[in-house]
Structures are given as structure tokens and as C-alpha cells.
Amino acid sequence: MADKSKIWGGRFQSGPSGIAERISESISFDHVLYDVDIRGSIAHVNMLERCGILSEESSHKITDALRSIHAEIEQNGLEFSWALEDIHMHIEKILTDRIGDDGKRMHTGRSRNDQVAVDTHLYLKETIEGQSGLLLSVMKTILEMAEKYRGKIWAGYTHLQIAQPVLLSHYILSWFWKFARDFQLMQFAYSETCQNPLGAAAMGGPNYPVDPDMVREELGFGKSYENSMDAVSNRDYQLSYHFFASRLSLHISRFCEDMIIYNTSEFATIRFSDAVTTGSSIMPQKKNPDIAEILRSKSARITGNLNSLMMNLKGLPTTYNRDLQDDKVYLFDTIKNVTLILEGMKELLTNVIFFPDKLQKNLEAGFGTATDVADYLVAGYHLPFRDAHHISGAIVAIAEQKKVFINQISPADIATILKPFEDKYNIKINLNPAEFTVEKSVSRRGGSLSTSPEMVERQMDKARKLLEEIRLTCF
Ligand code: ARG
């Protein structure tokens, strides 16, 4: 007896074993595609009718029933059956149970291979549209923070050692540009996703004169694929989204890491408000930055999903193989976590307070103006940079030894350090370390990339303009 319970059961003597059904099912995760699956089917059936492949009567019966099935799933959910494998077969079964033979006509000129491709393209396309708003809102929040702390001094670190004073707005905006680049990557993934694969059928195209362009237009894609074999085997659009997500999550992770360090009692140069911290079950004094820590850890999971898809695809023969069914496990997990980290990042940004005044002292203690001393000697006395570097280093060493700030060193100590160089170059050097304040250090910085107040203002103007103009385009 043929296994009539399966849509593909015609040539089978018996059904798959229990474990085989559990292995092959995807309804437990692809049920979220019900909305795009039904919209895709409606577009397909409308096209079949307009191309004269399906009668008007059958087409209307199918699309009306699909609309009511959609409404019912929205309201009551969907009962899963392992035997029906995936969302496509669940919906087709409900449809045929409801309208009989006309329901069986829906799949004319189509395969689940291009059906699942159109579903995931549409689902991801609309997901990116929603997430682009979240990303822009993170960028806007960053810009507002930069504006709020205008003129305040912050420390720039290399090797996690104080390097040079910078404007706090400059530090904050350094994150803006990373997210702006992520937006471009998102746009790239979006362009690749904005393509219609329906019309590929199993892989060689259907035996009917279908018009994929009608489907493309109805579903809002920018173009259709050029090649049916490419359309059903391609997962590049997902890879691009995964890469965008991984890099975004990496940026968020690095930002969180900065905040976690600055929030320690040793640094104490920022503080999280209660909204984004949690307590310890044993140590009453603790206020832990768990939210930043979890956001940091999400990058591992998101990047893991990129890796999973790459491993899935590596060595996979063209065109469709069932391995590809698992792409949705990685995709949906990453989609969920991208929304989470974008919302979390915004929450974190609105719940962090910077203490720039505290850093002023740290900068002085950390000899953050030592480079300025060296550059002053180069600019004012034409000393070779290496000699100037040596003098400044010797000043730092004395300050360290005497436990004073660089601008508190005695004129006698300075004179001793300068003497051999004055003799060598036959010059008289006038050097007062008290002149080297952090504010002056910041204002002196030159060039369009620098942290000088003028350039940071210009940077904010550019960021503002970018936010006004930037938008996602389907091309
Ligand atoms: N659930 C399947 C998937 O997600 C649908 C495609 C099945 N195609 C096939 N040739 N068995 O990939």
C-alpha cells in the first residue's frame, strides 16, 4: 500500500520510521514562515492564473482559503505533525482538507526547493527592514551622546594604558562610524536578499510557461534570479546577513568590554544605572554589569551561526540537498539575537553615565601629555623626534620617581635633563611642563581625523547628515 499520508507518497510502499520523521521534520522551527509561505503561495497562484495555467475559479478558491488559513493561524496557532515535515506541507494539507482537489493544484509549476527559497528571502528581507530601524536608532543615540558630552575630556588607550587625551565625543563617535559601516554591510545583505527565486522549481525550471516577474512584483523583490540552479542552491544572501550580524555583534561586544572595564571600581570612569545591572545572591555590595556581559557573549553565538552555515555549505553538491533545511536553524537564531543585541545596546547607551572629570586626574597621573612635550621640542627647536622623545621620557621618569604629575616637576630637574641637548645643538630650550594641560593637548591635534574640538564638531555634522540621508534600498 502506498503511504497516502505523505504528499509525496505515491511511489512509497511504507512511511519513514519514527526517528526518520523526527530527523527530517523542520516544522518545529520553520513554522514561523507561515506568513511568508502563504503570501508566496498567493503570489504563485495569482501568477499561474494570469499565465493561463490555472483557472480563475480554482485560483480564487485557493487564495480565499489561504487567506482564511492565515487568519486562523494568527489567531489559534498551528498544530504540528512530524509526519507533515514542514510548514509548506502543513499549509498544503490544511488547504486540501478544506477545498479538496483545487488545493492539490496549488503546487503546480513549483517545488518546495524554490518555495522554501522564496519564503526565506521574503522573511529575511522584511526582517532586515525592521532591524535597519533598530540599527539607525542605535546610531542616533550614539550621536546624541556625543553631542551631550561636547567639550569634555576623555582618555584614549592603547594596550589599555593611557595614551593621549581625547574629547569624550571623539571616543563616542568612534563607535558611530563602526555601526555606520555595519549599516552598509546590512545594505549589502539586503540587496542580495531582495531577489525572487520562485520560478526555479526543483532546480531546472518548471514545465509551464510561468512568469517569475509577476511573483517578483507582487512580493516586492527588486529582481528575479537569472538561473534556476543558482536560485535553489544559493545561500549567499544568508551568509552575507550572518556576516553582517557577526561583525555588528563583535562591535557591540567590544563596546561592552570597554564599558565593563570603565565601570570597575579601579577605573570608575563610567557607571551603569540600575536598569542594566543586577545584584549578587551572596555579596550585597555587588552591582554587576551582567547585561553588557551577556551582550558580549551573544557575539560568540551569532558568529557560531555564521560558522555553522559555512560548514553546512562547504562541500555540498549542487543544487538542493536536505542539509540546506538546517540553514533556518542558524538564521532564525541569529535574527532573534540581532534584535536582542540592538535593543540591548540602545538600552545600555541610555543607561550609562560618563565621568570625564575623573579622567582629567588619571590623564595627568598617566602622563598623557608626554607626546605633546616631545612634539613641542620638535616644532619649537627642530630637535630630531627621537631626541625629543628621550627628553620627554626622562621627564616622565623623574615625575614617576618623585611621585608628582608631569606639570609639577621642578625647573632644576628640567634643566638637568635639557642640558646635554642644549649643548649638543647649541640652543637654549624654554620648557615649562605646566603648559602641557590636557585641554591644550586636545586642541593642538591637527588633521581632519583628529580629536581637536573643531574637527569633532565637523564629525558630528557629518554623522548628522549621514543619519538624514541613509536608507535601505532594494536594488
Ligand atoms: N523543509 C525543506 C527545507 O527547508 C523544504 C524543501 C524540501 N525539499 C526536498 N527536496 N525535500 O529545505
Short mmCIF file of C-alpha atoms and ligand atoms in Angstrom, two decimals:
data_model
loop_
_atom_site.label_atom_id
_atom_site.label_comp_id
_atom_site.label_asym_id
_atom_site.label_seq_id
_atom_site.Cartn_x
_atom_site.Cartn_y
_atom_site.Cartn_z
CA MET A 1 0.00 0.00 0.00
CA ALA A 2 1.29 3.40 -0.90
CA ASP A 3 1.76 5.79 2.00
CA LYS A 4 -1.10 8.18 1.31
CA SER A 5 -0.36 10.28 4.38
CA LYS A 6 2.55 11.89 2.55
CA ILE A 7 2.12 14.45 -0.18
CA TRP A 8 4.98 12.70 -1.97
CA GLY A 9 3.72 9.22 -1.01
CA GLY A 10 2.74 7.89 -4.46
CA ARG A 11 5.81 5.74 -5.10
CA PHE A 12 6.33 4.54 -1.49
CA GLN A 13 5.33 1.18 -0.01
CA SER A 14 5.58 2.36 3.59
CA GLY A 15 6.24 5.54 5.55
CA PRO A 16 9.53 6.55 7.20
CA SER A 17 10.42 5.23 10.66
CA GLY A 18 9.69 7.31 13.75
CA ILE A 19 13.24 8.51 14.15
CA ALA A 20 13.48 9.30 10.42
CA GLU A 21 10.42 11.51 10.76
CA ARG A 22 11.92 13.29 13.74
CA ILE A 23 15.16 13.82 11.86
CA SER A 24 13.52 15.13 8.72
CA GLU A 25 10.95 17.42 10.29
CA SER A 26 11.51 21.17 10.21
CA ILE A 27 8.06 22.31 11.35
CA SER A 28 9.42 22.79 14.87
CA PHE A 29 11.47 25.74 13.60
CA ASP A 30 10.13 26.71 10.16
CA HIS A 31 6.55 27.28 11.43
CA VAL A 32 7.49 30.96 11.75
CA LEU A 33 7.44 31.08 7.95
CA TYR A 34 3.67 30.56 7.78
CA ASP A 35 3.03 34.21 6.91
CA VAL A 36 5.56 34.49 4.07
CA ASP A 37 4.73 30.96 2.90
CA ILE A 38 1.07 31.85 2.44
CA ARG A 39 1.88 35.19 0.79
CA GLY A 40 4.33 33.41 -1.51
CA SER A 41 1.69 30.82 -2.42
CA ILE A 42 -0.90 33.52 -3.13
CA ALA A 43 1.55 35.31 -5.45
CA HIS A 44 2.36 31.99 -7.15
CA VAL A 45 -1.29 31.07 -7.67
CA ASN A 46 -2.17 34.57 -8.96
CA MET A 47 0.66 34.24 -11.44
CA LEU A 48 -0.50 30.74 -12.54
CA GLU A 49 -3.94 32.17 -13.22
CA ARG A 50 -2.65 35.18 -15.18
CA CYS A 51 -0.43 32.89 -17.24
CA GLY A 52 -3.43 30.68 -18.07
CA ILE A 53 -2.04 27.69 -16.14
CA LEU A 54 -4.80 27.69 -13.52
CA SER A 55 -8.49 28.59 -13.97
CA GLU A 56 -9.82 31.72 -12.36
CA GLU A 57 -12.22 29.63 -10.30
CA SER A 58 -9.53 27.35 -8.87
CA SER A 59 -7.20 30.23 -8.26
CA HIS A 60 -9.79 32.22 -6.32
CA LYS A 61 -10.82 29.20 -4.29
CA ILE A 62 -7.19 28.61 -3.32
CA THR A 63 -6.29 32.20 -2.50
CA ASP A 64 -9.50 32.78 -0.48
CA ALA A 65 -8.84 29.64 1.54
CA LEU A 66 -5.20 30.60 2.05
CA ARG A 67 -6.27 33.96 3.45
CA SER A 68 -8.59 32.40 5.95
CA ILE A 69 -5.97 29.79 6.93
CA HIS A 70 -3.57 32.70 7.53
CA ALA A 71 -6.06 34.45 9.80
CA GLU A 72 -6.74 31.24 11.71
CA ILE A 73 -3.04 30.56 12.30
CA GLU A 74 -2.59 34.14 13.50
CA GLN A 75 -5.36 33.58 15.98
CA ASN A 76 -5.03 29.98 17.13
CA GLY A 77 -1.52 28.96 16.13
CA LEU A 78 -0.77 25.77 14.26
CA GLU A 79 -0.82 22.17 15.40
CA PHE A 80 2.41 20.42 14.39
CA SER A 81 2.64 16.96 12.89
CA TRP A 82 6.07 15.39 12.36
CA ALA A 83 4.59 13.37 9.51
CA LEU A 84 3.88 16.58 7.58
CA GLU A 85 7.55 17.58 7.82
CA ASP A 86 7.50 21.31 7.25
CA ILE A 87 5.42 24.47 7.09
CA HIS A 88 4.81 24.09 3.34
CA MET A 89 3.19 20.66 3.72
CA HIS A 90 1.23 21.69 6.80
CA ILE A 91 -0.40 24.53 4.93
CA GLU A 92 -0.98 22.47 1.79
CA LYS A 93 -2.63 19.75 3.88
CA ILE A 94 -4.96 22.19 5.63
CA LEU A 95 -5.80 23.68 2.24
CA THR A 96 -6.62 20.36 0.55
CA ASP A 97 -8.59 19.16 3.57
CA ARG A 98 -10.61 22.33 3.24
CA ILE A 99 -11.20 22.77 -0.51
CA GLY A 100 -10.39 19.32 -1.91
CA ASP A 101 -8.89 18.85 -5.37
CA ASP A 102 -8.36 22.54 -6.08
CA GLY A 103 -5.96 22.63 -3.12
CA LYS A 104 -3.88 19.99 -4.85
CA ARG A 105 -3.42 22.33 -7.81
CA MET A 106 -1.55 24.97 -5.78
CA HIS A 107 1.85 23.31 -6.18
CA THR A 108 1.68 23.29 -9.99
CA GLY A 109 4.94 24.53 -11.51
CA ARG A 110 6.66 24.82 -8.18
CA SER A 111 8.89 22.72 -5.93
CA ARG A 112 9.50 23.01 -2.22
CA ASN A 113 13.04 23.91 -3.23
CA ASP A 114 12.07 27.25 -4.73
CA GLN A 115 9.16 27.59 -2.31
CA VAL A 116 11.43 27.46 0.74
CA ALA A 117 13.87 29.78 -1.03
CA VAL A 118 11.19 32.38 -1.68
CA ASP A 119 9.98 32.07 1.92
CA THR A 120 13.41 32.65 3.44
CA HIS A 121 14.21 35.50 1.04
CA LEU A 122 10.96 37.25 1.91
CA TYR A 123 11.29 36.58 5.63
CA LEU A 124 14.85 37.84 5.78
CA LYS A 125 14.09 40.83 3.55
CA GLU A 126 11.37 42.02 5.90
CA THR A 127 13.45 41.20 8.98
CA ILE A 128 16.28 43.39 7.69
CA GLU A 129 13.82 46.21 7.03
CA GLY A 130 12.75 46.08 10.70
CA GLN A 131 16.26 45.70 12.08
CA SER A 132 17.59 48.59 9.98
CA GLY A 133 15.35 50.89 12.06
CA LEU A 134 16.89 49.50 15.26
CA LEU A 135 20.42 49.97 13.98
CA LEU A 136 19.69 53.55 12.92
CA SER A 137 18.25 54.22 16.33
CA VAL A 138 21.46 52.95 17.99
CA MET A 139 23.48 55.25 15.72
CA LYS A 140 21.23 58.19 16.57
CA THR A 141 21.59 57.52 20.30
CA ILE A 142 25.39 57.44 19.93
CA LEU A 143 25.34 60.78 18.13
CA GLU A 144 23.14 62.34 20.82
CA MET A 145 25.58 61.13 23.49
CA ALA A 146 28.48 62.69 21.60
CA GLU A 147 26.54 65.97 21.48
CA LYS A 148 25.68 65.78 25.16
CA TYR A 149 29.31 65.42 26.28
CA ARG A 150 30.60 68.05 23.88
CA GLY A 151 33.90 69.63 25.06
CA LYS A 152 34.59 67.05 27.81
CA ILE A 153 37.97 65.37 28.03
CA TRP A 154 38.41 61.60 27.91
CA ALA A 155 41.39 59.25 27.78
CA GLY A 156 42.44 57.33 24.71
CA TYR A 157 44.09 54.00 25.50
CA THR A 158 46.44 51.71 23.64
CA HIS A 159 47.40 48.41 25.30
CA LEU A 160 44.86 49.51 27.93
CA GLN A 161 47.44 52.07 29.12
CA ILE A 162 46.62 55.75 28.95
CA ALA A 163 47.86 57.02 25.59
CA GLN A 164 46.61 60.54 24.96
CA PRO A 165 43.78 62.84 26.00
CA VAL A 166 40.90 62.93 23.52
CA LEU A 167 37.49 64.53 23.56
CA LEU A 168 34.84 62.25 25.02
CA SER A 169 32.67 63.00 21.96
CA HIS A 170 35.51 61.74 19.77
CA TYR A 171 35.63 58.46 21.68
CA ILE A 172 31.84 58.08 21.50
CA LEU A 173 31.76 58.87 17.78
CA SER A 174 34.41 56.24 17.12
CA TRP A 175 31.56 53.76 17.70
CA PHE A 176 29.19 55.65 15.41
CA TRP A 177 31.37 55.02 12.36
CA LYS A 178 31.66 51.31 13.11
CA PHE A 179 27.88 50.98 13.17
CA ALA A 180 27.62 53.15 10.05
CA ARG A 181 29.81 50.59 8.27
CA ASP A 182 27.64 47.79 9.65
CA PHE A 183 24.68 49.52 8.07
CA GLN A 184 26.45 49.33 4.71
CA LEU A 185 27.04 45.62 5.26
CA MET A 186 23.37 45.24 6.13
CA GLN A 187 22.52 47.02 2.89
CA PHE A 188 24.69 44.56 1.00
CA ALA A 189 22.94 41.58 2.60
CA TYR A 190 19.61 43.27 1.87
CA SER A 191 20.40 43.71 -1.84
CA GLU A 192 21.30 40.03 -2.12
CA THR A 193 18.12 39.07 -0.27
CA CYS A 194 15.90 41.30 -2.40
CA GLN A 195 15.70 38.68 -5.17
CA ASN A 196 12.92 36.36 -6.24
CA PRO A 197 13.87 32.66 -6.63
CA LEU A 198 10.32 31.42 -7.38
CA GLY A 199 10.18 30.05 -10.90
CA ALA A 200 13.20 27.78 -10.39
CA ALA A 201 11.00 24.81 -9.37
CA ALA A 202 13.14 21.84 -8.27
CA MET A 203 16.24 23.25 -9.98
CA GLY A 204 15.80 23.32 -13.77
CA GLY A 205 12.69 25.46 -14.10
CA PRO A 206 9.05 24.22 -14.35
CA ASN A 207 7.36 22.59 -17.35
CA TYR A 208 4.93 25.51 -17.58
CA PRO A 209 5.20 28.99 -19.10
CA VAL A 210 5.43 30.74 -15.72
CA ASP A 211 6.26 34.43 -15.30
CA PRO A 212 8.57 34.89 -12.29
CA ASP A 213 8.46 38.64 -12.78
CA MET A 214 4.81 38.75 -11.71
CA VAL A 215 5.72 36.98 -8.47
CA ARG A 216 8.68 39.31 -8.01
CA GLU A 217 6.48 42.34 -8.35
CA GLU A 218 3.72 41.08 -6.08
CA LEU A 219 6.19 40.17 -3.32
CA GLY A 220 8.22 43.39 -3.61
CA PHE A 221 11.56 41.95 -4.71
CA GLY A 222 13.95 44.11 -6.77
CA LYS A 223 14.77 41.42 -9.32
CA SER A 224 14.45 37.71 -10.07
CA TYR A 225 17.34 35.24 -10.17
CA GLU A 226 18.96 34.69 -13.57
CA ASN A 227 19.47 30.94 -13.13
CA SER A 228 17.21 28.29 -11.60
CA MET A 229 20.10 26.11 -10.39
CA ASP A 230 21.68 29.09 -8.67
CA ALA A 231 18.33 30.15 -7.20
CA VAL A 232 17.70 26.90 -5.30
CA SER A 233 21.29 26.20 -4.23
CA ASN A 234 22.17 29.75 -3.22
CA ARG A 235 22.54 30.62 0.45
CA ASP A 236 24.92 33.57 -0.09
CA TYR A 237 22.27 36.08 0.92
CA GLN A 238 22.10 34.31 4.29
CA LEU A 239 25.89 34.19 4.59
CA SER A 240 26.01 37.94 3.97
CA TYR A 241 23.40 38.53 6.64
CA HIS A 242 25.30 36.27 9.05
CA PHE A 243 28.50 38.15 8.36
CA PHE A 244 26.78 41.48 8.91
CA ALA A 245 25.31 40.12 12.16
CA SER A 246 28.66 38.73 13.30
CA ARG A 247 30.50 41.97 12.72
CA LEU A 248 27.76 44.01 14.34
CA SER A 249 27.81 41.70 17.35
CA LEU A 250 31.58 41.99 17.51
CA HIS A 251 31.33 45.79 17.66
CA ILE A 252 28.71 45.60 20.38
CA SER A 253 30.86 43.10 22.26
CA ARG A 254 33.90 45.37 22.12
CA PHE A 255 31.88 48.37 23.25
CA CYS A 256 30.52 46.33 26.16
CA GLU A 257 34.03 45.26 27.06
CA ASP A 258 35.12 48.92 27.27
CA MET A 259 32.16 49.75 29.46
CA ILE A 260 32.73 46.75 31.73
CA ILE A 261 36.34 47.83 32.29
CA TYR A 262 35.48 51.52 32.80
CA ASN A 263 32.75 50.50 35.24
CA THR A 264 35.14 48.64 37.60
CA SER A 265 35.89 50.32 40.93
CA GLU A 266 39.52 50.57 39.78
CA PHE A 267 38.63 52.68 36.73
CA ALA A 268 35.25 54.03 37.85
CA THR A 269 35.04 56.39 34.88
CA ILE A 270 31.53 55.34 33.87
CA ARG A 271 28.57 53.99 35.80
CA PHE A 272 25.62 51.89 34.67
CA SER A 273 22.26 52.77 36.14
CA ASP A 274 20.27 50.10 37.97
CA ALA A 275 18.21 49.37 34.87
CA VAL A 276 21.08 47.47 33.27
CA THR A 277 22.80 45.91 36.28
CA THR A 278 21.98 43.00 38.55
CA GLY A 279 22.85 42.08 42.11
CA SER A 280 24.74 39.16 43.58
CA SER A 281 22.93 36.43 45.51
CA ILE A 282 25.67 36.41 48.16
CA MET A 283 27.57 39.72 48.09
CA PRO A 284 25.21 42.55 48.96
CA GLN A 285 27.54 45.31 47.76
CA LYS A 286 27.68 43.97 44.20
CA LYS A 287 26.15 45.65 41.18
CA ASN A 288 27.20 43.57 38.23
CA PRO A 289 27.25 44.65 34.57
CA ASP A 290 25.51 41.41 33.51
CA ILE A 291 23.63 42.96 30.62
CA ALA A 292 26.85 44.18 28.99
CA GLU A 293 28.40 40.78 29.68
CA ILE A 294 25.54 38.89 28.04
CA LEU A 295 25.58 41.23 25.04
CA ARG A 296 29.30 40.48 24.79
CA SER A 297 28.65 36.74 24.87
CA LYS A 298 25.98 36.93 22.14
CA SER A 299 28.71 37.62 19.59
CA ALA A 300 30.03 34.09 20.19
CA ARG A 301 26.66 32.59 19.38
CA ILE A 302 26.00 34.80 16.37
CA THR A 303 29.44 34.15 14.92
CA GLY A 304 28.90 30.45 15.63
CA ASN A 305 25.83 30.52 13.40
CA LEU A 306 27.87 32.07 10.57
CA ASN A 307 30.35 29.28 11.02
CA SER A 308 27.61 26.62 11.08
CA LEU A 309 26.22 27.77 7.74
CA MET A 310 29.68 27.94 6.18
CA MET A 311 30.39 24.38 7.37
CA ASN A 312 26.99 23.22 6.13
CA LEU A 313 27.69 24.60 2.65
CA LYS A 314 31.29 23.50 2.36
CA GLY A 315 31.49 20.51 0.04
CA LEU A 316 27.72 20.40 -0.53
CA PRO A 317 26.96 19.29 -4.08
CA THR A 318 24.69 21.50 -6.14
CA THR A 319 21.80 22.08 -6.16
CA TYR A 320 19.34 21.31 -3.35
CA ASN A 321 20.34 18.85 -0.62
CA ARG A 322 18.39 18.33 2.54
CA ASP A 323 21.29 19.68 4.60
CA LEU A 324 20.03 23.07 3.46
CA GLN A 325 16.95 22.67 5.60
CA ASP A 326 19.10 23.41 8.67
CA ASP A 327 20.00 26.88 7.34
CA LYS A 328 16.89 28.14 9.08
CA VAL A 329 18.06 26.93 12.50
CA TYR A 330 21.08 29.25 12.26
CA LEU A 331 19.21 32.05 10.52
CA PHE A 332 16.31 32.32 12.95
CA ASP A 333 18.61 32.14 15.96
CA THR A 334 20.77 34.94 14.60
CA ILE A 335 17.76 37.06 13.66
CA LYS A 336 16.41 36.75 17.19
CA ASN A 337 19.74 37.64 18.74
CA VAL A 338 20.42 40.58 16.43
CA THR A 339 17.14 42.16 17.53
CA LEU A 340 18.09 41.45 21.14
CA ILE A 341 21.57 42.97 20.96
CA LEU A 342 20.39 46.04 19.06
CA GLU A 343 17.66 46.72 21.60
CA GLY A 344 20.11 45.88 24.42
CA MET A 345 22.77 48.19 23.02
CA LYS A 346 20.34 51.08 22.92
CA GLU A 347 19.24 50.38 26.48
CA LEU A 348 22.85 50.25 27.62
CA LEU A 349 23.67 53.54 25.91
CA THR A 350 20.78 55.30 27.58
CA ASN A 351 21.80 53.89 30.96
CA VAL A 352 25.48 54.73 31.08
CA ILE A 353 26.89 57.89 32.66
CA PHE A 354 30.42 59.03 31.84
CA PHE A 355 32.59 60.81 34.43
CA PRO A 356 35.04 62.81 32.31
CA ASP A 357 36.17 64.96 35.24
CA LYS A 358 37.58 61.92 36.94
CA LEU A 359 39.66 61.14 33.88
CA GLN A 360 41.32 64.52 33.93
CA LYS A 361 43.27 63.39 37.03
CA ASN A 362 44.01 59.97 35.56
CA LEU A 363 45.38 61.59 32.44
CA GLU A 364 47.74 63.75 34.42
CA ALA A 365 48.82 60.82 36.57
CA GLY A 366 49.23 58.66 33.47
CA PHE A 367 51.48 61.26 31.74
CA GLY A 368 49.00 61.53 28.90
CA THR A 369 50.68 64.69 27.58
CA ALA A 370 54.18 63.23 27.20
CA THR A 371 53.83 63.07 23.41
CA ASP A 372 52.89 66.75 23.38
CA VAL A 373 56.12 67.61 25.22
CA ALA A 374 58.13 65.73 22.57
CA ASP A 375 56.22 67.33 19.70
CA TYR A 376 56.74 70.80 21.24
CA LEU A 377 60.51 70.25 21.18
CA VAL A 378 60.38 69.15 17.56
CA ALA A 379 58.18 72.04 16.44
CA GLY A 380 59.84 74.78 18.50
CA TYR A 381 63.52 73.76 18.42
CA HIS A 382 63.82 71.45 15.42
CA LEU A 383 65.10 68.63 17.64
CA PRO A 384 65.06 65.22 15.98
CA PHE A 385 61.93 63.39 17.19
CA ARG A 386 63.98 60.62 18.83
CA ASP A 387 65.89 63.14 20.99
CA ALA A 388 62.63 64.89 21.87
CA HIS A 389 61.09 61.51 22.74
CA HIS A 390 64.09 60.82 25.01
CA ILE A 391 63.73 64.17 26.85
CA SER A 392 60.01 63.66 27.39
CA GLY A 393 60.65 60.11 28.61
CA ALA A 394 63.24 61.38 31.09
CA ILE A 395 60.71 63.93 32.41
CA VAL A 396 58.16 61.14 32.91
CA ALA A 397 60.78 59.04 34.73
CA ILE A 398 61.53 61.90 37.16
CA ALA A 399 57.82 62.55 37.72
CA GLU A 400 57.33 58.88 38.46
CA GLN A 401 60.32 58.76 40.79
CA LYS A 402 59.22 61.87 42.71
CA LYS A 403 55.56 60.83 42.62
CA VAL A 404 54.38 64.10 41.05
CA PHE A 405 52.42 64.99 37.89
CA ILE A 406 54.34 65.88 34.77
CA ASN A 407 53.43 69.56 35.18
CA GLN A 408 54.77 69.68 38.77
CA ILE A 409 58.40 68.90 38.01
CA SER A 410 60.91 71.49 39.28
CA PRO A 411 62.74 73.80 36.82
CA ALA A 412 66.05 72.45 38.20
CA ASP A 413 65.18 68.88 37.19
CA ILE A 414 64.11 70.07 33.74
CA ALA A 415 67.35 71.99 33.31
CA THR A 416 69.41 68.87 34.12
CA ILE A 417 67.57 66.84 31.53
CA LEU A 418 67.83 69.52 28.83
CA LYS A 419 71.49 70.43 29.37
CA PRO A 420 73.18 67.78 27.16
CA PHE A 421 70.80 68.57 24.26
CA GLU A 422 71.22 72.33 24.59
CA ASP A 423 74.97 71.82 24.45
CA LYS A 424 74.80 69.42 21.54
CA TYR A 425 72.61 71.63 19.34
CA ASN A 426 73.86 74.92 20.78
CA ILE A 427 70.38 76.18 21.66
CA LYS A 428 68.52 77.42 24.72
CA ILE A 429 65.29 75.49 25.34
CA ASN A 430 62.40 77.06 27.19
CA LEU A 431 60.28 74.22 28.55
CA ASN A 432 57.62 74.59 31.20
CA PRO A 433 55.74 71.30 31.68
CA ALA A 434 52.91 73.17 33.44
CA GLU A 435 51.94 74.46 29.98
CA PHE A 436 51.03 70.96 28.86
CA THR A 437 47.47 70.68 30.04
CA VAL A 438 45.15 68.03 28.66
CA GLU A 439 42.87 70.70 27.16
CA LYS A 440 45.74 72.21 25.21
CA SER A 441 46.80 68.75 24.15
CA VAL A 442 43.42 68.07 22.61
CA SER A 443 43.17 71.47 20.87
CA ARG A 444 46.62 71.12 19.36
CA ARG A 445 45.78 67.91 17.46
CA GLY A 446 45.76 68.53 13.69
CA GLY A 447 44.21 67.00 10.58
CA SER A 448 40.65 66.04 9.69
CA LEU A 449 40.67 62.73 11.62
CA SER A 450 41.85 64.28 14.86
CA THR A 451 40.16 64.93 18.17
CA SER A 452 40.53 68.73 18.05
CA PRO A 453 37.23 70.40 19.05
CA GLU A 454 36.85 71.88 15.59
CA MET A 455 37.23 68.54 13.84
CA VAL A 456 34.92 66.78 16.29
CA GLU A 457 32.24 69.38 15.51
CA ARG A 458 32.75 68.67 11.83
CA GLN A 459 32.49 64.96 12.54
CA MET A 460 29.18 65.45 14.34
CA ASP A 461 27.85 67.44 11.37
CA LYS A 462 28.83 64.59 9.05
CA ALA A 463 27.21 61.99 11.31
CA ARG A 464 24.02 64.05 11.48
CA LYS A 465 23.91 64.39 7.70
CA LEU A 466 24.51 60.68 7.24
CA LEU A 467 21.57 59.85 9.50
CA GLU A 468 19.33 62.17 7.49
CA GLU A 469 20.27 60.57 4.19
CA ILE A 470 20.84 56.90 4.96
CA ARG A 471 18.12 54.45 3.94
CA LEU A 472 17.81 50.83 2.94
CA THR A 473 17.27 50.28 -0.81
CA CYS A 474 16.12 47.22 -2.64
CA PHE A 475 18.15 47.14 -5.84
N1 ARG B 1 11.69 21.77 4.56
C1 ARG B 1 12.56 21.76 3.43
C2 ARG B 1 13.67 22.80 3.62
O1 ARG B 1 13.54 23.62 4.46
C3 ARG B 1 11.82 22.04 2.20
C4 ARG B 1 12.47 21.54 0.97
C5 ARG B 1 12.30 20.11 0.79
N2 ARG B 1 12.80 19.74 -0.49
C6 ARG B 1 13.15 18.50 -0.80
N3 ARG B 1 13.65 18.30 -1.95
N4 ARG B 1 12.99 17.53 0.07
O2 ARG B 1 14.67 22.82 2.94
#
